[in-house]
């Protein structure tokens, strides 16, 4: 059983790296931002509650986030373990998490704010299937259209200059201390997220003592 947390500022590649780990190690991937985005697109009560906060780049209330993560983990469908990205992001969330679950390691994807801005402002998402693209590194074949389903590519509502500035500030204020809590417990590995996707994944695997990463055609 492996239980990992992936941390890093937005645009550091958390979801991509978590997805590769989950796929090859049979881990359940839990992406808190995606869970909230699902609520927004499905127009649920939670969606209505968080939409404005998210669009502004602010963090959602700890109680709500904790209950959502708790409910998700209570499903116990993670026979081989889980990799969770986007959580914990505050001291409270970290304490709640550590009280309830043992974690094997925290992967910290390190990326300077300037590179974060460059990447995030180039990010696009398919409005229909949710596939993500990047106008710098991962362009669609037809401009503005999803390669998979042909849906329209849009910017995430919180990928604007103003929301990004708020998210970076929130990150440094509230999430940097979380890293400190984990560092005291000595299970943080730091990886330079400025490298290409495969190199980041290889370094994560090496530092966690996992089987080597073998890149597949579509990775
Ligand atoms: P992400 O997709 O990880 O960049 O998250 C997008 C947004 O979802 C954040 O800017 C927050 O508004 C919200 N969010 C995601 N995870 C958390 C969390 N652990 N605590 C509070 N808000 C969160």
Coordinates of N, CA and C and ligand atoms in Angstrom, one line a residue:
X1 N 0.8 -1.2 0.0 CA 0.0 0.0 0.0 C 0.9 1.3 0.0
X2 N 0.6 2.1 -1.0 CA 1.4 3.4 -1.0 C 0.5 4.6 -0.9
X3 N 0.9 5.5 -0.1 CA 0.1 6.7 0.1 C 0.9 7.9 -0.1
X4 N 0.7 8.6 -1.2 CA 1.5 9.8 -1.5 C 0.7 11.1 -1.6
X5 N 1.3 12.2 -1.3 CA 0.8 13.5 -1.6 C 1.7 14.2 -2.6
X6 N 1.1 14.9 -3.5 CA 1.9 15.7 -4.5 C 1.5 17.1 -4.2
X7 N 2.6 17.9 -3.9 CA 2.4 19.3 -3.7 C 3.2 20.1 -4.7
X8 N 2.8 21.4 -4.9 CA 3.5 22.2 -5.8 C 2.5 23.3 -6.2
X9 N 3.0 24.4 -6.6 CA 2.2 25.5 -6.9 C 1.5 25.2 -8.2
X10 N 0.4 25.9 -8.5 CA -0.4 25.6 -9.8 C 0.6 25.7 -11.0
X11 N 0.3 24.8 -11.9 CA 1.2 24.8 -13.1 C 2.5 24.1 -12.9
X12 N 2.7 23.5 -11.8 CA 4.0 22.8 -11.6 C 3.9 21.3 -12.1
X13 N 2.7 21.0 -12.6 CA 2.6 19.6 -13.2 C 2.1 18.6 -12.2
X14 N 1.5 19.0 -11.1 CA 1.0 18.0 -10.1 C 0.1 16.9 -10.7
X15 N -0.9 17.4 -11.5 CA -1.9 16.4 -12.0 C -1.2 15.4 -13.0
X16 N -0.4 16.0 -13.9 CA 0.3 15.1 -14.8 C 1.1 14.1 -14.2
X17 N 1.9 14.5 -13.2 CA 2.8 13.6 -12.5 C 2.0 12.6 -11.6
X18 N 0.9 13.1 -11.0 CA 0.1 12.2 -10.2 C -0.6 11.1 -11.1
X19 N -1.0 11.5 -12.3 CA -1.6 10.6 -13.2 C -0.7 9.5 -13.7
X20 N 0.6 9.8 -13.9 CA 1.5 8.8 -14.3 C 1.8 7.8 -13.2
X21 N 1.9 8.3 -12.0 CA 2.2 7.4 -10.8 C 1.0 6.5 -10.6
X22 N -0.2 7.1 -10.7 CA -1.4 6.4 -10.5 C -1.6 5.2 -11.5
X23 N -1.3 5.6 -12.8 CA -1.5 4.6 -13.8 C -0.6 3.4 -13.7
X24 N 0.7 3.7 -13.4 CA 1.7 2.6 -13.4 C 1.7 1.8 -12.1
X25 N 1.2 2.4 -11.0 CA 1.3 1.7 -9.7 C -0.1 1.3 -9.2
X26 N -1.1 1.5 -10.1 CA -2.4 1.1 -9.7 C -3.0 1.9 -8.5
X27 N -2.6 3.1 -8.4 CA -3.0 3.9 -7.3 C -4.3 4.7 -7.7
X28 N -5.1 5.0 -6.7 CA -6.3 5.8 -7.0 C -5.8 7.3 -6.9
X29 N -6.2 8.1 -7.9 CA -5.7 9.4 -8.0 C -6.9 10.3 -7.5
X30 N -6.6 11.2 -6.5 CA -7.6 12.1 -6.0 C -7.1 13.5 -6.2
X31 N -7.9 14.2 -7.1 CA -7.5 15.6 -7.4 C -8.6 16.5 -6.9
X32 N -8.2 17.2 -5.9 CA -9.2 18.0 -5.2 C -9.8 19.1 -6.1
X33 N -8.9 19.8 -6.8 CA -9.4 20.8 -7.8 C -10.4 20.3 -8.8
X34 N -10.1 19.1 -9.3 CA -11.1 18.4 -10.3 C -12.4 18.1 -9.6
X35 N -12.3 17.7 -8.3 CA -13.6 17.3 -7.6 C -14.5 18.6 -7.6
X36 N -13.9 19.7 -7.2 CA -14.7 21.0 -7.2 C -15.1 21.4 -8.6
X37 N -14.2 21.2 -9.6 CA -14.7 21.6 -10.9 C -15.8 20.8 -11.4
X38 N -15.8 19.5 -11.0 CA -17.0 18.6 -11.3 C -18.2 19.2 -10.7
X39 N -18.2 19.6 -9.5 CA -19.4 20.1 -8.8 C -19.9 21.4 -9.5
X40 N -18.9 22.2 -10.0 CA -19.3 23.4 -10.7 C -20.0 23.0 -12.0
X41 N -19.4 22.1 -12.8 CA -20.0 21.8 -14.1 C -21.4 21.1 -13.9
X42 N -21.5 20.4 -12.9 CA -22.8 19.6 -12.6 C -23.8 20.5 -11.9
X43 N -23.4 21.7 -11.6 CA -24.3 22.7 -10.9 C -24.9 22.1 -9.6
X44 N -24.0 21.5 -8.8 CA -24.5 21.0 -7.5 C -24.5 22.1 -6.5
X45 N -25.0 21.8 -5.3 CA -25.1 22.8 -4.3 C -23.6 23.2 -3.9
X46 N -22.8 22.2 -3.8 CA -21.3 22.6 -3.5 C -20.8 23.4 -4.6
X47 N -21.1 23.1 -5.8 CA -20.6 23.9 -6.9 C -21.0 25.4 -6.8
X48 N -22.2 25.6 -6.4 CA -22.7 27.0 -6.3 C -21.9 27.7 -5.2
X49 N -21.7 26.9 -4.1 CA -21.0 27.4 -3.0 C -19.5 27.9 -3.3
X50 N -18.8 27.1 -4.1 CA -17.4 27.3 -4.3 C -17.0 28.1 -5.6
X51 N -18.0 28.3 -6.5 CA -17.7 28.8 -7.8 C -16.9 30.2 -7.7
X52 N -17.5 31.1 -6.9 CA -16.9 32.4 -6.9 C -15.5 32.4 -6.3
X53 N -15.4 31.6 -5.2 CA -14.1 31.6 -4.5 C -13.0 31.0 -5.4
X54 N -13.4 30.0 -6.1 CA -12.4 29.3 -7.0 C -12.0 30.3 -8.2
X55 N -13.0 30.9 -8.7 CA -12.7 31.8 -9.9 C -11.8 32.9 -9.5
X56 N -11.9 33.3 -8.2 CA -11.0 34.4 -7.7 C -9.6 33.9 -7.3
X57 N -9.5 32.6 -7.3 CA -8.2 32.1 -7.0 C -7.9 31.9 -5.5
X58 N -9.0 32.1 -4.7 CA -8.9 31.9 -3.3 C -9.1 30.5 -2.9
X59 N -8.6 30.1 -1.7 CA -8.8 28.8 -1.2 C -10.2 28.6 -0.6
X60 N -10.7 27.4 -0.8 CA -12.0 27.0 -0.3 C -11.9 26.7 1.2
X61 N -13.0 27.0 1.9 CA -13.0 26.7 3.3 C -12.5 25.3 3.7
X62 N -11.7 25.3 4.8 CA -11.1 24.0 5.2 C -12.1 22.9 5.5
X63 N -13.2 23.3 6.2 CA -14.2 22.2 6.6 C -14.8 21.5 5.4
X64 N -15.1 22.3 4.4 CA -15.7 21.8 3.2 C -14.7 20.8 2.4
X65 N -13.5 21.3 2.3 CA -12.4 20.5 1.6 C -12.2 19.2 2.4
X66 N -12.1 19.4 3.7 CA -11.8 18.2 4.5 C -12.9 17.1 4.4
X67 N -14.1 17.6 4.4 CA -15.2 16.6 4.4 C -15.3 15.9 3.0
X68 N -15.0 16.7 1.9 CA -15.0 16.1 0.6 C -13.9 15.0 0.5
X69 N -12.7 15.4 1.0 CA -11.6 14.4 0.9 C -11.8 13.2 1.7
X70 N -12.4 13.5 2.9 CA -12.7 12.4 3.8 C -13.7 11.4 3.2
X71 N -14.7 12.0 2.7 CA -15.8 11.1 2.0 C -15.2 10.3 0.9
X72 N -14.3 11.0 0.1 CA -13.7 10.3 -1.0 C -12.8 9.1 -0.6
X73 N -12.0 9.4 0.5 CA -11.1 8.3 1.0 C -11.9 7.2 1.7
X74 N -13.1 7.5 2.2 CA -13.9 6.6 2.9 C -14.4 5.5 2.0
X75 N -14.4 5.7 0.7 CA -14.8 4.7 -0.3 C -13.9 3.5 -0.3
X76 N -12.7 3.7 0.2 CA -11.7 2.6 0.3 C -11.6 1.7 -0.9
X77 N -11.6 2.4 -2.1 CA -11.4 1.7 -3.3 C -9.9 1.7 -3.7
X78 N -9.1 2.2 -2.8 CA -7.7 2.3 -3.1 C -6.9 1.1 -2.5
X79 N -7.1 0.0 -3.1 CA -6.4 -1.3 -2.6 C -4.9 -1.2 -2.6
X80 N -4.4 -0.5 -3.7 CA -2.9 -0.4 -3.7 C -2.4 0.9 -3.2
X81 N -3.3 1.8 -2.8 CA -2.9 3.1 -2.3 C -3.5 4.2 -3.1
X82 N -3.1 5.4 -2.7 CA -3.6 6.6 -3.4 C -2.5 7.6 -3.6
X83 N -2.8 8.5 -4.6 CA -1.9 9.7 -4.7 C -2.9 10.9 -4.8
X84 N -2.7 11.8 -3.9 CA -3.6 12.9 -3.7 C -2.9 14.2 -4.2
X85 N -3.6 14.9 -5.0 CA -2.9 16.2 -5.4 C -3.8 17.4 -5.2
X86 N -3.2 18.5 -4.7 CA -4.0 19.7 -4.4 C -4.5 19.6 -2.9
X87 N -4.0 18.8 -2.1 CA -4.4 18.7 -0.7 C -3.3 18.0 0.1
X88 N -3.0 18.5 1.3 CA -3.5 19.6 2.0 C -2.9 20.9 1.5
X89 N -3.6 22.0 1.7 CA -3.1 23.3 1.3 C -3.1 24.3 2.4
X90 N -3.5 23.9 3.6 CA -3.4 24.8 4.7 C -3.0 23.9 6.0
X91 N -2.5 24.7 7.0 CA -2.1 24.0 8.2 C -3.2 23.1 8.8
X92 N -4.4 23.6 8.8 CA -5.6 22.8 9.3 C -5.8 21.5 8.6
X93 N -5.7 21.7 7.2 CA -5.9 20.5 6.4 C -4.8 19.5 6.6
X94 N -3.6 20.0 6.8 CA -2.5 19.0 7.0 C -2.7 18.3 8.3
X95 N -3.1 19.0 9.3 CA -3.2 18.4 10.7 C -4.4 17.3 10.6
X96 N -5.5 17.7 10.0 CA -6.6 16.8 9.8 C -6.1 15.5 9.1
X97 N -5.3 15.7 8.1 CA -4.9 14.6 7.2 C -4.0 13.7 8.0
X98 N -3.0 14.3 8.7 CA -2.0 13.5 9.4 C -2.6 12.7 10.6
X99 N -3.7 13.3 11.1 CA -4.4 12.6 12.2 C -5.0 11.3 11.7
X100 N -5.5 11.3 10.5 CA -6.3 10.2 10.0 C -5.6 9.2 9.2
X101 N -4.6 9.7 8.4 CA -3.9 8.8 7.5 C -2.4 8.8 7.7
X102 N -1.8 7.6 7.5 CA -0.3 7.6 7.4 C 0.1 7.9 6.0
X103 N 1.1 8.7 5.8 CA 1.5 9.0 4.4 C 2.9 8.5 4.3
X104 N 3.2 7.9 3.1 CA 4.5 7.4 2.9 C 5.5 8.4 2.4
X105 N 5.0 9.3 1.6 CA 5.9 10.4 1.1 C 5.1 11.6 0.6
X106 N 5.7 12.7 0.6 CA 5.2 13.9 0.0 C 6.2 14.3 -1.1
X107 N 5.6 14.4 -2.3 CA 6.4 14.8 -3.4 C 6.2 16.3 -3.6
X108 N 7.3 17.1 -3.5 CA 7.2 18.5 -3.7 C 7.8 18.9 -5.0
X109 N 6.9 19.5 -5.9 CA 7.4 19.9 -7.2 C 7.7 21.4 -7.2
X110 N 9.0 21.6 -7.3 CA 9.5 23.0 -7.1 C 9.6 23.8 -8.4
X111 N 8.9 24.9 -8.4 CA 8.9 25.8 -9.7 C 8.9 27.2 -9.3
X112 N 9.8 28.0 -9.9 CA 9.8 29.5 -9.5 C 8.5 30.2 -10.0
X113 N 8.0 31.2 -9.3 CA 6.8 31.9 -9.7 C 6.7 32.4 -11.1
X114 N 7.9 32.8 -11.6 CA 7.9 33.4 -13.0 C 7.5 32.3 -14.0
X115 N 8.1 31.1 -13.8 CA 7.8 30.0 -14.7 C 6.3 29.5 -14.5
X116 N 5.8 29.6 -13.3 CA 4.4 29.3 -13.1 C 3.5 30.2 -13.9
X117 N 3.8 31.5 -13.9 CA 3.0 32.5 -14.7 C 3.0 32.1 -16.1
X118 N 4.2 31.8 -16.7 CA 4.3 31.5 -18.1 C 3.5 30.3 -18.4
X119 N 3.6 29.3 -17.6 CA 2.8 28.1 -17.9 C 1.3 28.2 -17.7
X120 N 0.9 28.8 -16.6 CA -0.5 28.9 -16.3 C -1.3 29.7 -17.3
X121 N -0.7 30.8 -17.8 CA -1.4 31.7 -18.7 C -1.5 31.1 -20.1
X122 N -0.7 30.0 -20.3 CA -0.8 29.3 -21.6 C -1.7 28.1 -21.5
X123 N -2.3 27.8 -20.4 CA -3.0 26.6 -20.2 C -4.4 26.7 -20.8
X124 N -4.9 25.6 -21.4 CA -6.2 25.5 -21.9 C -6.8 24.2 -21.6
X125 N -8.2 24.2 -21.6 CA -8.9 23.0 -21.1 C -10.0 22.7 -22.1
X126 N -10.3 21.5 -22.5 CA -11.4 21.2 -23.4 C -12.7 21.4 -22.6
X127 N -13.6 22.2 -23.1 CA -14.9 22.5 -22.4 C -15.8 21.3 -22.3
X128 N -15.6 20.3 -23.2 CA -16.4 19.1 -23.2 C -15.8 17.9 -22.4
X129 N -14.6 17.5 -22.7 CA -14.1 16.3 -22.1 C -13.0 16.6 -21.0
X130 N -12.6 17.9 -20.8 CA -11.7 18.2 -19.7 C -10.2 18.0 -20.0
X131 N -9.9 17.4 -21.2 CA -8.5 17.2 -21.5 C -7.7 18.5 -21.4
X132 N -6.5 18.5 -20.9 CA -5.8 19.8 -20.8 C -4.6 19.9 -21.8
X133 N -4.4 21.2 -22.2 CA -3.4 21.5 -23.2 C -2.6 22.7 -22.7
X134 N -1.4 22.9 -23.4 CA -0.6 24.0 -23.1 C -0.1 24.6 -24.4
X135 N -0.4 25.9 -24.5 CA 0.0 26.5 -25.8 C 1.5 26.6 -26.0
X136 N 2.3 26.4 -25.0 CA 3.7 26.4 -25.2 C 4.2 24.9 -25.5
X137 N 3.8 24.0 -24.6 CA 4.5 22.7 -24.7 C 3.6 21.6 -25.3
X138 N 2.3 21.8 -25.3 CA 1.4 20.7 -25.6 C 0.2 21.3 -26.5
X139 N 0.5 21.7 -27.7 CA -0.5 22.4 -28.5 C -1.5 21.4 -29.1
X140 N -2.7 21.8 -29.3 CA -3.6 21.0 -30.0 C -3.3 21.0 -31.5
X141 N -3.7 19.9 -32.2 CA -3.4 19.9 -33.7 C -4.1 21.0 -34.4
X142 N -5.4 21.2 -34.1 CA -6.2 22.3 -34.7 C -6.4 23.3 -33.6
X143 N -6.0 24.6 -34.0 CA -6.1 25.6 -33.0 C -7.4 25.7 -32.3
X144 N -7.5 25.8 -31.0 CA -8.7 26.0 -30.3 C -9.7 24.8 -30.2
X145 N -9.2 23.6 -30.7 CA -10.1 22.4 -30.7 C -9.4 21.3 -30.0
X146 N -10.1 20.5 -29.3 CA -9.6 19.3 -28.6 C -9.2 18.2 -29.6
X147 N -8.0 17.6 -29.4 CA -7.6 16.5 -30.3 C -8.5 15.3 -30.1
X148 N -9.0 15.1 -28.9 CA -9.7 13.9 -28.6 C -11.2 14.0 -29.0
X149 N -11.9 15.1 -28.7 CA -13.3 15.1 -28.9 C -13.7 16.2 -29.8
X150 N -12.8 17.1 -30.2 CA -13.2 18.2 -31.0 C -13.9 19.4 -30.3
X151 N -14.0 19.3 -29.0 CA -14.6 20.3 -28.2 C -13.8 21.6 -28.2
X152 N -14.4 22.7 -27.7 CA -13.8 24.0 -27.7 C -12.8 24.1 -26.6
X153 N -11.6 24.6 -26.9 CA -10.6 24.8 -25.8 C -10.8 26.2 -25.1
X154 N -10.9 26.1 -23.8 CA -11.2 27.4 -23.1 C -10.1 27.5 -22.0
X155 N -10.0 28.7 -21.5 CA -9.2 29.0 -20.3 C -9.9 28.6 -19.1
X156 N -9.2 28.1 -18.1 CA -9.9 27.8 -16.8 C -10.2 29.2 -16.2
X157 N -11.4 29.3 -15.6 CA -11.9 30.5 -15.1 C -10.9 31.2 -14.2
X158 N -10.1 30.4 -13.5 CA -9.1 31.0 -12.5 C -7.7 31.1 -13.1
X159 N -7.5 30.9 -14.4 CA -6.2 31.1 -15.0 C -6.1 32.5 -15.7
X160 N -6.5 33.5 -14.9 CA -6.3 34.9 -15.4 C -5.1 35.5 -14.5
X161 N -4.6 36.6 -15.0 CA -3.5 37.3 -14.3 C -3.9 37.6 -12.8
X162 N -5.1 38.1 -12.6 CA -5.5 38.5 -11.3 C -5.7 37.3 -10.4
X163 N -6.4 36.3 -10.9 CA -6.6 35.1 -10.1 C -5.3 34.4 -9.8
X164 N -4.4 34.4 -10.8 CA -3.1 33.8 -10.6 C -2.3 34.5 -9.5
X165 N -2.3 35.8 -9.5 CA -1.6 36.5 -8.4 C -2.2 36.2 -7.1
X166 N -3.5 36.1 -6.9 CA -4.1 35.7 -5.7 C -3.7 34.3 -5.3
X167 N -3.7 33.4 -6.3 CA -3.4 32.0 -5.9 C -1.9 31.8 -5.5
X168 N -1.0 32.6 -6.2 CA 0.4 32.5 -5.8 C 0.6 33.1 -4.3
X169 N -0.2 34.1 -4.0 CA -0.1 34.7 -2.7 C -0.6 33.7 -1.7
X170 N -1.8 33.2 -1.9 CA -2.4 32.2 -1.0 C -1.5 31.0 -0.8
X171 N -0.9 30.6 -2.0 CA 0.0 29.4 -1.9 C 1.2 29.7 -0.9
X172 N 1.8 30.8 -1.1 CA 3.0 31.1 -0.2 C 2.6 31.3 1.2
X173 N 1.4 31.9 1.4 CA 1.0 32.2 2.8 C 0.5 30.9 3.5
X174 N -0.3 30.2 2.8 CA -0.9 29.0 3.5 C -0.3 27.7 3.2
X175 N 0.2 27.5 2.0 CA 0.7 26.2 1.7 C 2.2 26.0 2.0
X176 N 3.0 27.0 1.9 CA 4.4 26.9 2.3 C 4.5 26.3 3.8
X177 N 3.7 26.8 4.7 CA 3.8 26.2 6.1 C 3.4 24.7 6.1
X178 N 2.6 24.2 5.2 CA 2.2 22.8 5.2 C 3.5 22.0 4.8
X179 N 4.2 22.5 3.9 CA 5.5 21.9 3.5 C 6.4 21.8 4.7
X180 N 6.4 22.8 5.5 CA 7.3 22.8 6.7 C 6.8 21.7 7.7
X181 N 5.5 21.6 7.9 CA 5.0 20.5 8.8 C 5.5 19.2 8.2
X182 N 5.3 18.9 7.0 CA 5.8 17.6 6.4 C 7.3 17.5 6.5
X183 N 8.0 18.6 6.3 CA 9.5 18.5 6.3 C 9.9 18.0 7.7
X184 N 9.2 18.5 8.7 CA 9.6 18.1 10.1 C 9.5 16.6 10.3
X185 N 8.5 16.1 9.5 CA 8.3 14.6 9.6 C 9.2 13.8 8.7
X186 N 10.0 14.6 8.0 CA 11.1 14.0 7.1 C 10.6 13.1 6.0
X187 N 9.5 13.3 5.5 CA 9.2 12.5 4.3 C 8.9 13.3 3.0
X188 N 9.6 14.4 2.9 CA 9.4 15.2 1.7 C 10.5 14.9 0.7
X189 N 10.2 14.7 -0.5 CA 11.2 14.7 -1.6 C 11.0 15.9 -2.5
X190 N 12.0 16.6 -2.8 CA 11.9 17.8 -3.7 C 12.4 17.5 -5.1
X191 N 11.6 17.8 -6.1 CA 11.9 17.6 -7.5 C 11.8 18.9 -8.2
X192 N 12.8 19.1 -9.1 CA 12.8 20.3 -9.9 C 11.7 20.2 -11.0
X193 N 10.7 20.9 -10.9 CA 9.5 20.8 -11.8 C 9.8 21.5 -13.2
X194 N 10.9 22.2 -13.3 CA 11.2 22.9 -14.6 C 11.7 22.0 -15.7
X195 N 11.9 20.7 -15.4 CA 12.3 19.7 -16.4 C 11.1 19.2 -17.2
X196 N 11.4 18.5 -18.3 CA 10.3 17.9 -19.0 C 9.5 16.9 -18.2
X197 N 8.3 16.5 -18.6 CA 7.4 15.6 -17.9 C 8.1 14.3 -17.5
X198 N 8.8 13.7 -18.5 CA 9.4 12.4 -18.3 C 10.5 12.5 -17.3
X199 N 11.3 13.5 -17.4 CA 12.5 13.6 -16.5 C 12.0 13.8 -15.0
X200 N 10.9 14.6 -14.9 CA 10.3 14.8 -13.5 C 9.9 13.5 -13.0
X201 N 9.1 12.7 -13.8 CA 8.6 11.4 -13.3 C 9.8 10.5 -13.0
X202 N 10.8 10.5 -13.8 CA 12.0 9.6 -13.5 C 12.6 10.0 -12.2
X203 N 12.7 11.3 -11.9 CA 13.4 11.7 -10.7 C 12.5 11.3 -9.5
X204 N 11.2 11.5 -9.6 CA 10.2 11.1 -8.5 C 10.4 9.6 -8.2
X205 N 10.4 8.8 -9.2 CA 10.5 7.4 -9.0 C 11.8 7.0 -8.3
X206 N 12.9 7.6 -8.8 CA 14.2 7.3 -8.3 C 14.2 7.7 -6.8
X207 N 13.7 8.9 -6.5 CA 13.8 9.4 -5.1 C 12.9 8.6 -4.2
X208 N 11.8 8.0 -4.7 CA 10.9 7.3 -3.9 C 11.3 5.8 -3.9
X209 N 12.3 5.4 -4.6 CA 12.7 4.0 -4.7 C 11.7 3.1 -5.4
X210 N 11.0 3.7 -6.4 CA 10.0 3.0 -7.1 C 10.6 2.4 -8.4
X211 N 9.9 1.4 -9.0 CA 10.3 0.9 -10.3 C 10.5 2.0 -11.3
X212 N 11.5 1.8 -12.2 CA 11.9 2.9 -13.1 C 10.7 3.2 -14.0
X213 N 10.6 4.5 -14.4 CA 9.5 4.9 -15.3 C 9.9 4.6 -16.8
X214 N 9.0 3.9 -17.4 CA 9.2 3.6 -18.9 C 8.1 4.4 -19.6
X215 N 8.6 5.4 -20.4 CA 7.7 6.3 -21.1 C 6.9 5.6 -22.2
X216 N 5.6 5.8 -22.2 CA 4.7 5.2 -23.2 C 4.5 6.2 -24.3
X217 N 3.9 5.7 -25.4 CA 3.8 6.6 -26.7 C 3.1 7.9 -26.4
X218 N 2.0 7.9 -25.7 CA 1.2 9.1 -25.5 C 1.6 9.9 -24.3
X219 N 2.6 9.5 -23.5 CA 2.9 10.3 -22.3 C 3.5 11.6 -22.6
Ligands
LIG1 P1 -6.1 23.4 -8.6 O1 -6.8 22.7 -9.7 O2 -5.4 22.4 -7.7 O3 -5.2 24.5 -9.0 O4 -7.2 24.0 -7.6 C1 -8.1 25.0 -8.1 C2 -8.8 25.7 -7.0 O5 -9.6 24.8 -6.3 C3 -8.0 26.4 -6.0 O6 -7.5 27.7 -6.4 C4 -8.9 26.5 -4.8 O7 -9.9 27.5 -5.0 C5 -9.6 25.2 -4.9 N1 -8.9 24.1 -4.1 C6 -8.3 23.0 -4.6 N2 -7.8 22.3 -3.6 C7 -8.0 23.0 -2.5 C8 -7.7 22.8 -1.1 N3 -7.0 21.7 -0.7 N4 -8.1 23.7 -0.2 C9 -8.8 24.8 -0.6 N5 -9.1 25.1 -1.8 C10 -8.8 24.2 -2.8

